[in-house]
Coordinates of C-alpha atoms and ligand atoms in Angstrom, one line a residue:
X21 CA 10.0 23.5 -2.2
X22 CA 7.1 26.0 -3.5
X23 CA 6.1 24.8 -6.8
X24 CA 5.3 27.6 -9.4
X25 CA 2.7 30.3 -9.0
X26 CA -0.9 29.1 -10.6
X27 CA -4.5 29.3 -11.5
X28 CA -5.9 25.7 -10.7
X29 CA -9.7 25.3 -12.4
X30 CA -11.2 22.7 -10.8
X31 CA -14.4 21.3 -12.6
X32 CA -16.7 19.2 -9.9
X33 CA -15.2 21.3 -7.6
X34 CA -18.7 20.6 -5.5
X35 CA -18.8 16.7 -5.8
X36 CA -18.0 14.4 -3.7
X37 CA -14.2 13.4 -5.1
X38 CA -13.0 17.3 -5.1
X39 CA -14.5 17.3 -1.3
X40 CA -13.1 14.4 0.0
X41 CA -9.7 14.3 -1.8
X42 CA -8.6 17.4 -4.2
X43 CA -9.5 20.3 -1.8
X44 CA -8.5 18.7 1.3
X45 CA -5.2 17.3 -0.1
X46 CA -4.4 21.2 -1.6
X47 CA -4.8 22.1 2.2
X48 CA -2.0 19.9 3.0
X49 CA -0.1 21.1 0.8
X50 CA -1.1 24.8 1.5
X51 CA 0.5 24.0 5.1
X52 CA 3.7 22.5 4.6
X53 CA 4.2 25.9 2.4
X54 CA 3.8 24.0 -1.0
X55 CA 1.6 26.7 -2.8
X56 CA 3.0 30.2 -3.0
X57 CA 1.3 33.2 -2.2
X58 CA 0.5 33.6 -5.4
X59 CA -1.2 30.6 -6.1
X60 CA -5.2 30.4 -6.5
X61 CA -7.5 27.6 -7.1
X62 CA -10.9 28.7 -9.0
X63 CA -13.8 26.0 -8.2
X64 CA -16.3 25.5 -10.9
X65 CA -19.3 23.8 -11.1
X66 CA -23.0 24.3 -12.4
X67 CA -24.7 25.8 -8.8
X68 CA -24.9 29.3 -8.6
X69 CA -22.5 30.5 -5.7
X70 CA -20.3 33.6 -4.9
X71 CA -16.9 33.0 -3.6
X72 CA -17.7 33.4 -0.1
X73 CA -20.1 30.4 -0.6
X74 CA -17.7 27.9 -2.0
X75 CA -15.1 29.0 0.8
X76 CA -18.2 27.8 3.4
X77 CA -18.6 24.5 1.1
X78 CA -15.0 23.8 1.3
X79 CA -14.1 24.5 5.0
X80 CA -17.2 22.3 5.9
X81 CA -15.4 19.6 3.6
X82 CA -11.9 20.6 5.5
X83 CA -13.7 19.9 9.0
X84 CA -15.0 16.7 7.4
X85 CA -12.4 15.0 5.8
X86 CA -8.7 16.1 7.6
X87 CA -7.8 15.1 10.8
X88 CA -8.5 17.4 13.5
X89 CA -4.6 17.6 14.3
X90 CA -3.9 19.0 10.6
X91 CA -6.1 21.9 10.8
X92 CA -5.8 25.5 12.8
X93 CA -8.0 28.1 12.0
X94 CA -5.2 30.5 10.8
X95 CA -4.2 27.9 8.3
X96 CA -7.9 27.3 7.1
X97 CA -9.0 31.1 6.4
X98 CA -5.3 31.3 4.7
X99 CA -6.4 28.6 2.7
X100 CA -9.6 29.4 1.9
X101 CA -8.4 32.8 1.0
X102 CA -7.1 31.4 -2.2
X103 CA -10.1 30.1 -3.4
X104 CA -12.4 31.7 -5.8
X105 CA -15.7 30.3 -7.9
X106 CA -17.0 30.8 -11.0
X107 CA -20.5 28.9 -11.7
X108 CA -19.9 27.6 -15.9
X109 CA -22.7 25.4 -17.8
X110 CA -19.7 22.6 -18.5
X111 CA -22.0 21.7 -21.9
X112 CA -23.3 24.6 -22.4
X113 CA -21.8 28.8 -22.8
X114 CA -22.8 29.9 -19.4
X115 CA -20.1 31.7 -17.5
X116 CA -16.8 30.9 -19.8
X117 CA -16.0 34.8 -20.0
X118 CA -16.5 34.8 -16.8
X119 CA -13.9 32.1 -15.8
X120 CA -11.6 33.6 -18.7
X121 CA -11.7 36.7 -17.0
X122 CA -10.8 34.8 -13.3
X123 CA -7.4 34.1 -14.9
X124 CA -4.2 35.5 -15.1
X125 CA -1.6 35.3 -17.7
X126 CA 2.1 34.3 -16.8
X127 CA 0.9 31.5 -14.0
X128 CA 0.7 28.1 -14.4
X129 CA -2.9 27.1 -15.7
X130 CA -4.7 23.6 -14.5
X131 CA -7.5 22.4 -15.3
X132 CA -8.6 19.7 -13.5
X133 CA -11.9 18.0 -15.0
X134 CA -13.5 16.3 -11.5
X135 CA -16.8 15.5 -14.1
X136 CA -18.0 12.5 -15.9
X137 CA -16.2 11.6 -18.7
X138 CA -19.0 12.4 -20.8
X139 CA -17.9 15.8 -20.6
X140 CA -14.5 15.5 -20.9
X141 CA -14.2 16.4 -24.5
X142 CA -16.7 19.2 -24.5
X143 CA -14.9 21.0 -21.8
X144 CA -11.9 20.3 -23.6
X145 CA -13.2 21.8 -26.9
X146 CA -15.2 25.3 -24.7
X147 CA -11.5 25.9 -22.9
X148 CA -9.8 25.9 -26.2
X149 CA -12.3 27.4 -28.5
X150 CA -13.0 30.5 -25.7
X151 CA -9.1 30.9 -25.5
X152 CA -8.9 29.6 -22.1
X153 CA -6.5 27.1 -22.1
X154 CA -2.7 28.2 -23.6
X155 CA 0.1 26.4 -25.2
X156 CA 1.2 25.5 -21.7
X157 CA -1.8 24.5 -19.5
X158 CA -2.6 21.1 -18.8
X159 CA -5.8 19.7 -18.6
X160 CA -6.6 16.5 -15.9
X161 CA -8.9 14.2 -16.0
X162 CA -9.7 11.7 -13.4
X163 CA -11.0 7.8 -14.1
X164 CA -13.3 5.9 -15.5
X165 CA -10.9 6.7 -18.4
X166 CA -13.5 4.8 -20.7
X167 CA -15.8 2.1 -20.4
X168 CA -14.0 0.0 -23.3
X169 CA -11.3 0.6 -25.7
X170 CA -13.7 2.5 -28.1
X171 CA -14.5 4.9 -25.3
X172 CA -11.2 5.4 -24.2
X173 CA -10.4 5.5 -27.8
X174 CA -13.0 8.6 -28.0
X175 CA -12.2 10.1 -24.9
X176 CA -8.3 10.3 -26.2
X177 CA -9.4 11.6 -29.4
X178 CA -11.2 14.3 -27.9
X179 CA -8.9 15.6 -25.9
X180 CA -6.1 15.3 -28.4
X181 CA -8.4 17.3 -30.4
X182 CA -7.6 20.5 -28.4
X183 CA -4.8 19.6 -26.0
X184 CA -1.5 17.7 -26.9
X185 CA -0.5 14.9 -25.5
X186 CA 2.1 16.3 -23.1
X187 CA -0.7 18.6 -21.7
X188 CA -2.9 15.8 -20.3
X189 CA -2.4 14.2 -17.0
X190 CA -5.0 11.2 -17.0
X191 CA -4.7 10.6 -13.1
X192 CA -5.1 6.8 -11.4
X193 CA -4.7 7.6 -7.7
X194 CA -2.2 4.4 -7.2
X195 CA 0.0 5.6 -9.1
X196 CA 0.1 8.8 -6.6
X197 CA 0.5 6.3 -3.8
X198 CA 3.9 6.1 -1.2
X199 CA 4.9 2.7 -1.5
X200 CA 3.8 2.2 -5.0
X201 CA 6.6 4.9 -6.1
X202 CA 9.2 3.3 -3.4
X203 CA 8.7 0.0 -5.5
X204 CA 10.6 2.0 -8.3
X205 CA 13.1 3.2 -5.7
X206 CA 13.3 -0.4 -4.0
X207 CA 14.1 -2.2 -7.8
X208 CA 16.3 0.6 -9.2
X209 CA 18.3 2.7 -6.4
X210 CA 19.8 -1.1 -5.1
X211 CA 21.9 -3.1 -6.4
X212 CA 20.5 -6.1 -4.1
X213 CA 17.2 -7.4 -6.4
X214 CA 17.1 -6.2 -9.8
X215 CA 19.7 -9.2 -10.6
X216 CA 17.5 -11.7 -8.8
X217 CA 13.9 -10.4 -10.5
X218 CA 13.5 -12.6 -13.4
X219 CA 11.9 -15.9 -13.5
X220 CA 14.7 -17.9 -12.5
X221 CA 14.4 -16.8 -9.1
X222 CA 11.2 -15.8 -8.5
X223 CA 8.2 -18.4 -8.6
X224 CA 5.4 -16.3 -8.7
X225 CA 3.9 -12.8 -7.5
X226 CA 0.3 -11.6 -5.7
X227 CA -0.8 -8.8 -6.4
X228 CA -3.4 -8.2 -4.0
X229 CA -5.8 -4.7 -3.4
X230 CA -8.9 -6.1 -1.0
X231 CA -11.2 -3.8 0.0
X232 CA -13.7 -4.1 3.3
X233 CA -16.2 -1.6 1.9
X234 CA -19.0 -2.5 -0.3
X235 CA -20.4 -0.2 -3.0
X236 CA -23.4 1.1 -1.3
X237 CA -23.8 4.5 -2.6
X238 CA -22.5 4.2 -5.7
X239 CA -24.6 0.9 -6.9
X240 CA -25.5 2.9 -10.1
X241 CA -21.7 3.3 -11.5
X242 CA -20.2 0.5 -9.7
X243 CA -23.0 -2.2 -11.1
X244 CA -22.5 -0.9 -14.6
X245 CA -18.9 -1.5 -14.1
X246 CA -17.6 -4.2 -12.0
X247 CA -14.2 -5.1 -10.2
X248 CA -12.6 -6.0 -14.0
X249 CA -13.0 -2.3 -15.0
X250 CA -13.2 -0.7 -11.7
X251 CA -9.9 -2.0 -10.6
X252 CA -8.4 -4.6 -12.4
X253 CA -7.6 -2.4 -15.7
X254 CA -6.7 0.2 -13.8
X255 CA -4.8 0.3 -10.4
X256 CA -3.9 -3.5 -10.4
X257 CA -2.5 -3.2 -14.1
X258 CA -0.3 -0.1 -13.2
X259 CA 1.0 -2.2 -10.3
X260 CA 1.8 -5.3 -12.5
X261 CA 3.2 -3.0 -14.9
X262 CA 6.2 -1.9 -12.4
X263 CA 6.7 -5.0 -10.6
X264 CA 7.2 -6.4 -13.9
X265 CA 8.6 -3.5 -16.3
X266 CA 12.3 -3.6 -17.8
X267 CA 14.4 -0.4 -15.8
X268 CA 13.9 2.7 -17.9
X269 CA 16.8 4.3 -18.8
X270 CA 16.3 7.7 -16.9
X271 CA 13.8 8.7 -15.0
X272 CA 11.5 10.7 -17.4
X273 CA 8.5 10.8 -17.7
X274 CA 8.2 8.6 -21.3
X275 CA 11.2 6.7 -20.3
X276 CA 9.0 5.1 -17.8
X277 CA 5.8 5.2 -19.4
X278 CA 7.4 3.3 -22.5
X279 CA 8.4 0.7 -20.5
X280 CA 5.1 -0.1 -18.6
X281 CA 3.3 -0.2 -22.1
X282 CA 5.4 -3.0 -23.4
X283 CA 4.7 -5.1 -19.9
X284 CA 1.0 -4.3 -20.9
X285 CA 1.8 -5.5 -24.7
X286 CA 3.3 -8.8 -23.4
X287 CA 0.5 -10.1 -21.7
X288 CA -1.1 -13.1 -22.7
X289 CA -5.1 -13.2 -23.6
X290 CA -6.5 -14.4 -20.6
X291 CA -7.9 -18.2 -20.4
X292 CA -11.4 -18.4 -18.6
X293 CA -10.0 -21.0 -16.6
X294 CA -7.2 -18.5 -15.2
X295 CA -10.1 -16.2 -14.0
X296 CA -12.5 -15.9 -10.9
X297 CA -15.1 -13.6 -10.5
X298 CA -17.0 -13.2 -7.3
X299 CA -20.3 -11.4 -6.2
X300 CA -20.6 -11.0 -2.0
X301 CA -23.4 -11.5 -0.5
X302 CA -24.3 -10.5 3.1
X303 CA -23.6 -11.9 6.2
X304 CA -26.9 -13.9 6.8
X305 CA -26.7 -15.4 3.3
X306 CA -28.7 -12.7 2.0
X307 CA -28.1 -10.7 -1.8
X308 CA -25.5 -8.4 -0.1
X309 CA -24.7 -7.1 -3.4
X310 CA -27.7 -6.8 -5.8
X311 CA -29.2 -5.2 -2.4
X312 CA -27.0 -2.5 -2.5
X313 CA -27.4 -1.6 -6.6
X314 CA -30.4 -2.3 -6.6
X315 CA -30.7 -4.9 -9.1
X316 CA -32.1 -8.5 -7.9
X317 CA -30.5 -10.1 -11.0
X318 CA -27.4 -8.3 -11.8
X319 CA -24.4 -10.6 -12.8
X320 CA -21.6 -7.9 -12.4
X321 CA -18.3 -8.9 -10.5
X322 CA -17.2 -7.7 -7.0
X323 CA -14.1 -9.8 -6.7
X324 CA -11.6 -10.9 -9.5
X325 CA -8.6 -13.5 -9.1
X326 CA -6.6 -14.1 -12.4
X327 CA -3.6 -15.6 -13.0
X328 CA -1.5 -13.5 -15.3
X329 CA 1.6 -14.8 -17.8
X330 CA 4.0 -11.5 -18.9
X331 CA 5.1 -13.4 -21.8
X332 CA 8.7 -12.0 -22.3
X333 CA 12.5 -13.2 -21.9
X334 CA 12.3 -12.0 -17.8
X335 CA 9.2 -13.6 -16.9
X336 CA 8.2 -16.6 -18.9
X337 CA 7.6 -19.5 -16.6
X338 CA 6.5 -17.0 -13.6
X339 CA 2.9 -16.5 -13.4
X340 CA 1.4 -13.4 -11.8
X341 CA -1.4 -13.2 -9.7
X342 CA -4.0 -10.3 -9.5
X343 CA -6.7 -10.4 -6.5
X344 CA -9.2 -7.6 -5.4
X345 CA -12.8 -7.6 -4.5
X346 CA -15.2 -5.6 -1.9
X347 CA -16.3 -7.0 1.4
X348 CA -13.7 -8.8 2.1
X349 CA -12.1 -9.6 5.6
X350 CA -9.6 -6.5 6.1
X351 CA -8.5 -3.8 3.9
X352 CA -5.1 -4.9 2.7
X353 CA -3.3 -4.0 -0.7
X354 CA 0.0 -5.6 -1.5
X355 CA 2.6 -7.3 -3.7
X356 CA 4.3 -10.0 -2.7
X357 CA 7.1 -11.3 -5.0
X358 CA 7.5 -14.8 -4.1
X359 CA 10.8 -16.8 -4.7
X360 CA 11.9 -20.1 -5.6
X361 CA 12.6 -22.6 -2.7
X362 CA 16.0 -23.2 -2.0
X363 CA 16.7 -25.8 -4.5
X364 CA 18.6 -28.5 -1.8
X365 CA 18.6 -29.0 1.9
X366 CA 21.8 -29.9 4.3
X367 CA 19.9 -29.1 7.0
X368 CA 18.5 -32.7 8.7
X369 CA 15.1 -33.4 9.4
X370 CA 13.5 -30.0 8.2
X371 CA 11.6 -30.9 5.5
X372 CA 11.1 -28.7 2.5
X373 CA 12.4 -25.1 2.8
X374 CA 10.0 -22.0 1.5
X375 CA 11.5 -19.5 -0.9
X376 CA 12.2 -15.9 0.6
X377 CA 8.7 -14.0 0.2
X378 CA 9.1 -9.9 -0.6
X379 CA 6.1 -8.3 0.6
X380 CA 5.6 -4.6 -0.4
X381 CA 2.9 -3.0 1.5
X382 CA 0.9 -0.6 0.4
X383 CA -2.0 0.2 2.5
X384 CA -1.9 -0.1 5.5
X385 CA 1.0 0.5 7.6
X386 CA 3.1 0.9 4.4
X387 CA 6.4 -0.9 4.5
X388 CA 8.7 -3.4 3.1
X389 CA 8.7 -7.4 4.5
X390 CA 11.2 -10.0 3.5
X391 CA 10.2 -13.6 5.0
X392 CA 13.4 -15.0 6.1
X393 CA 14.4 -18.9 7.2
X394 CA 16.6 -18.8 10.3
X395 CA 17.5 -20.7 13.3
X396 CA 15.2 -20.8 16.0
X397 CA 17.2 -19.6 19.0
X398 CA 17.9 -21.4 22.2
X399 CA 20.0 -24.7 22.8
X400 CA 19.4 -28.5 21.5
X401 CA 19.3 -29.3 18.2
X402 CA 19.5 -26.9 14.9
X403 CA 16.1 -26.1 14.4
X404 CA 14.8 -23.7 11.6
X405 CA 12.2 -21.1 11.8
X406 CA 10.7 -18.1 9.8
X407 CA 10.8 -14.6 10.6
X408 CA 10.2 -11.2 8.8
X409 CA 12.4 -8.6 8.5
X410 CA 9.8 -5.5 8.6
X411 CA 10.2 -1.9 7.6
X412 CA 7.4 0.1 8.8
X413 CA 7.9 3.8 6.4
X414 CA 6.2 5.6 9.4
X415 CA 9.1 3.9 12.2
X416 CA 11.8 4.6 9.8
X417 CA 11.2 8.2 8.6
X418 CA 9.6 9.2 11.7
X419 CA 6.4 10.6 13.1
X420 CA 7.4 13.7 11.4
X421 CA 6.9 12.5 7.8
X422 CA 3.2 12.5 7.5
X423 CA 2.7 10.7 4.1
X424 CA 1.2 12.3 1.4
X425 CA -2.0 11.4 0.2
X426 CA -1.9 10.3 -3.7
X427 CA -3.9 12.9 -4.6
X428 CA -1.9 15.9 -3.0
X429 CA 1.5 14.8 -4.9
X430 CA -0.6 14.0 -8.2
X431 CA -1.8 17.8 -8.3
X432 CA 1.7 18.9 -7.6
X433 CA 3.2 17.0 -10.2
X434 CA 0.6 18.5 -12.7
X435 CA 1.7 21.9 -11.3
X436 CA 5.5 21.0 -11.7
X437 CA 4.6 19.4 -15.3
X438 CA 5.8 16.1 -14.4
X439 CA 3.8 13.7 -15.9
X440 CA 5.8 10.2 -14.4
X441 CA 2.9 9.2 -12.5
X442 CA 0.1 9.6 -14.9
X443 CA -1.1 7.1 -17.2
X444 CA 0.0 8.2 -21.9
X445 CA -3.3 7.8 -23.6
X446 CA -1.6 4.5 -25.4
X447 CA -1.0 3.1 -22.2
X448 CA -4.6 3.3 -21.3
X449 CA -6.0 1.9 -24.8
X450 CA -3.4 -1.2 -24.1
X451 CA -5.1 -1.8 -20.8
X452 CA -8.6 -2.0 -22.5
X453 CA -7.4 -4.3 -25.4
X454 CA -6.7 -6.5 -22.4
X455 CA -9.3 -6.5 -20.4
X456 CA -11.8 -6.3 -23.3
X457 CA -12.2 -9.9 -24.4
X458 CA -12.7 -11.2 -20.8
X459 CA -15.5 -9.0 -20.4
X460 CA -16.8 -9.8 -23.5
X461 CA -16.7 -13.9 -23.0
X462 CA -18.8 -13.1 -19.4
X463 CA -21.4 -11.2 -21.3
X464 CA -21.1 -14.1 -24.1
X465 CA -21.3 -17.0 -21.3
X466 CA -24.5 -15.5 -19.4
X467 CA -22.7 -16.9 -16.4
X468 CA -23.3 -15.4 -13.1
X469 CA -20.2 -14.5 -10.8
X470 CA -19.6 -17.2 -8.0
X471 CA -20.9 -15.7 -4.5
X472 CA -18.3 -15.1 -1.4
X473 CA -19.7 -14.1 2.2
X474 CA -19.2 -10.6 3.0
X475 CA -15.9 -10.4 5.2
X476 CA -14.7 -13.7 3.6
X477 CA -11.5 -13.8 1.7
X478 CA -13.9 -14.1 -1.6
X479 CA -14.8 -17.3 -3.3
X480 CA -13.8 -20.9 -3.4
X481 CA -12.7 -20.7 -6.8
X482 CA -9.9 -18.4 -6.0
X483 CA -8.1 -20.6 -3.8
X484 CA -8.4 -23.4 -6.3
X485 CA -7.1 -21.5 -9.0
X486 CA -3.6 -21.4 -6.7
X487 CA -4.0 -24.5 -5.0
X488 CA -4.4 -26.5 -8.8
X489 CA -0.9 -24.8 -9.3
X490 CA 0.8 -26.3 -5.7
X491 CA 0.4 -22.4 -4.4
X492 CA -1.5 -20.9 -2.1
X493 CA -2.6 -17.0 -1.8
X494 CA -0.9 -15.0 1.2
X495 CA -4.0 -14.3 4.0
X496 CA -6.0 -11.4 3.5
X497 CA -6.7 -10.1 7.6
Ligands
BG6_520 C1 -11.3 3.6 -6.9 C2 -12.4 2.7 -7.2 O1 -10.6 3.9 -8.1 O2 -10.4 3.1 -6.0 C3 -13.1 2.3 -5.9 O3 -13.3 3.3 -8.1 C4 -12.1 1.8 -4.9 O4 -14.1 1.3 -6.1 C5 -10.9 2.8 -4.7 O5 -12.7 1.6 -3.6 C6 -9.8 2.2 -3.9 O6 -8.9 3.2 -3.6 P1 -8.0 3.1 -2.2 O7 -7.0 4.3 -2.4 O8 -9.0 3.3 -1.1 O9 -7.3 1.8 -2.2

């Protein structure tokens, strides 16, 4: 279904996030007939360029980064024949009449801020103060949504300063994910789990996002950073926050986002003996890490395992636990929601039986596992055995149903005005008043983060903080 007609603005549109992600996932959607003739998307960024440059730029980005099967060259130069550039001075007055005069009334307006968040809320300010931005445009920003929660804290005040809150669509990419939208479907459109989600039945859940590249390349953000803000507040909290969140009442946009804050609100301060942080080092033993930023000495995280109470009537007693790093053995993100052994055995001679495990997959081969007991086949004596029921989404929908990237449904949704899969400013200040204090108590210790071997399953520690609990983390690889 065609959304609405609009002007898209997109800010950054020469770096390396709008080439690799934004442009190529509006293609997509250009070709399954998503856009409407009348739709136009207006790059913007600081180099000089005509139009007919930035279409150049972005069908060198199209050849680079979508599959050679996705792309015909009637469908490119229809593409590109939306596009149009205007070069603006983001903190400066260069080239705002310019852009104001590039747009139309009565569409749609998006802008979509691909920048550092340092100029978030001087963009913000220019597109209001030259008239740019209307009553019904919405403004997008993309993470690190603040460093801290003072900086969040500033970054929501400044854009609350010229948009309202309804107008801003703070994007975290997991949220724009397949499988990560079917867990909503999976707990609320059957009647099958919901009643057995609650700490009586469930032990314990992994939340696991492991990652096999490092952070060559981007050493100077990533080391001022670390996994704890790079992932852990972010994507891995959003995750927690629906595995764990009550069922909203519809599904709205605040009806849901409600609902993740309180999960956020009911999680305990951290101890530092529920946490693990990990720095890789190469294969020959080698600094892998401070190698790649550049800084012999630095003491910032690569790899985090905590274990995580949601201290509520539904959970208490039922620890989660979070798990993601870089370097490690195979790419792998997933949640596994883990239930309680079966509490007696009739069966002879079988020892202890495991508890169903739920395994929600979200990258790769997305798809649903449920760990089953059953009896291994053939004749002699009853014999158990475990086996997985699998759903692969790509065998049951079909070759057909390509899956969206998370950044291609994320702009449509801004288009459409849906903001369910965006992150409310107070949900983001909750996830910073989280994290905070752990950060703080590592800079406080002076500690360094324990070191893992690049394509390991990260540090020692981690399996000890499961194993000093009679549990053990699912495999990564
Ligand atoms: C980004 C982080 O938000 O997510 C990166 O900044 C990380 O460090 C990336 O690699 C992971 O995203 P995905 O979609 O590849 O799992």
């Amino acid at each position: 279904i065609p959304v609405q007609p609009f002007d898209l603005v997109l800010f950054g549109a020469t770096g390396d996030l709008a080439r690799r992600k934004i442009l190529p996932g509006l293609y997509h959607r250009f070709t399954v007939g998503q856009m409407p003739p009348e739709a136009r998307i207006i790059g913007s960024a600081r180099s000089k360029m005509d139009a007919a440059g930035f279409r150049e730029k972005v069908r060198a980005a199209l050849e680079e980064f979508t599959p050679a099967a996705d792309r015909n060259e009637e469908q490119v130069d229809g593409f590109l024949d939306r596009l149009d550039y205007v070069s603006v001075d983001a903190s400066g007055k260069g080239g705002w009449k310019e852009l104001a005069a590039a747009l139309r009334p009565d569409v749609v307006r998006a802008f979509y801020l691909s920048v550092s968040p340092s100029l978030f809320s001087g963009i913000a300010a220019r597109l209001h103060d030259s008239g740019l931005a209307t009553a019904d445009s919405r403004i997008v920003v993309e993470k690190p949504f603040g460093h801290d929660l003072n900086s969040a804290q500033e970054l929501n005040a400044g854009l609350r300063a010229n948009f309202e809150e309804h107008q801003i669509y703070r994007i975290d990419h997991y949220l724009g994910k397949e499988t990560v939208q079917n867990l909503m479907a999976l707990r609320f459109a059957n009647s099958l789990f919901e009643p057995l989600w609650n700490a009586t039945h469930i032990d314990h859940v992994q939340i696991t996002v492991a990652e096999t590249i490092g952070v060559d390349g981007r050493g100077a953000y990533y080391d001022g950073s670390g996994a704890m803000r790079d992932m852990i507040q972010n994507h891995l909290v959003q995750l927690l926050c629906l595995t764990a969140m009550e069922s909203p009442s519809k599904f709205t946009p605040n009806a849901v986002r409600d609902e993740k804050v309180k999960v956020i609100q009911a999680l305990d301060p951290v101890e530092p003996s529920d946490i693990v942080r990990g720095q890789y080092r190469a294969d020959d033993g080698g600094d892998g890490y401070c190698d790649h930023v550049g800084n012999p000495d630095s003491r910032t995280e690569s790899f985090v395992a905590m274990k995580v109470h949601v201290s509520n009537w539904r959970w208490a007693g039922t620890p989660f636990y979070l798990r993601t790093g870089k370097k490690l053995r195979a790419r792998e993100s997933e949640i596994a929601v883990v239930f309680r052994d079966p509490p007696h055995t009739i069966f002879p001679n079988v020892g202890r039986l495991r508890g169903n495990v739920l395994v929600i997959r979200l990258q790769p081969d997305e798809g649903i596992t449920l760990r089953t007991t059953i009896k291994d086949p053939g004749p002699g004596g009853l014999r158990l055995t475990e086996v997985s029921l699998d759903m692969s989404f790509a065998e049951a929908l079909g070759a057909d149903s390509r899956p969206q990237d998370a950044y291609e449904r994320l702009v449509m949704d801004v288009i459409r005005g849906d903001q369910t899969l965006f992150m409310r400013g107070d949900e983001v200040e909750a996830a910073w008043a989280w994290v905070d204090p752990v950060i703080q108590s590592w800079a406080d210790s002076g500690d360094r983060p324990a070191k893992y071997d690049a394509g390991s399953s990260g540090p020692e520690d981690a399996l000890m903080l499961m194993h000093r609990d009679g549990r053990r983390w699912r495999e990564i690889g």
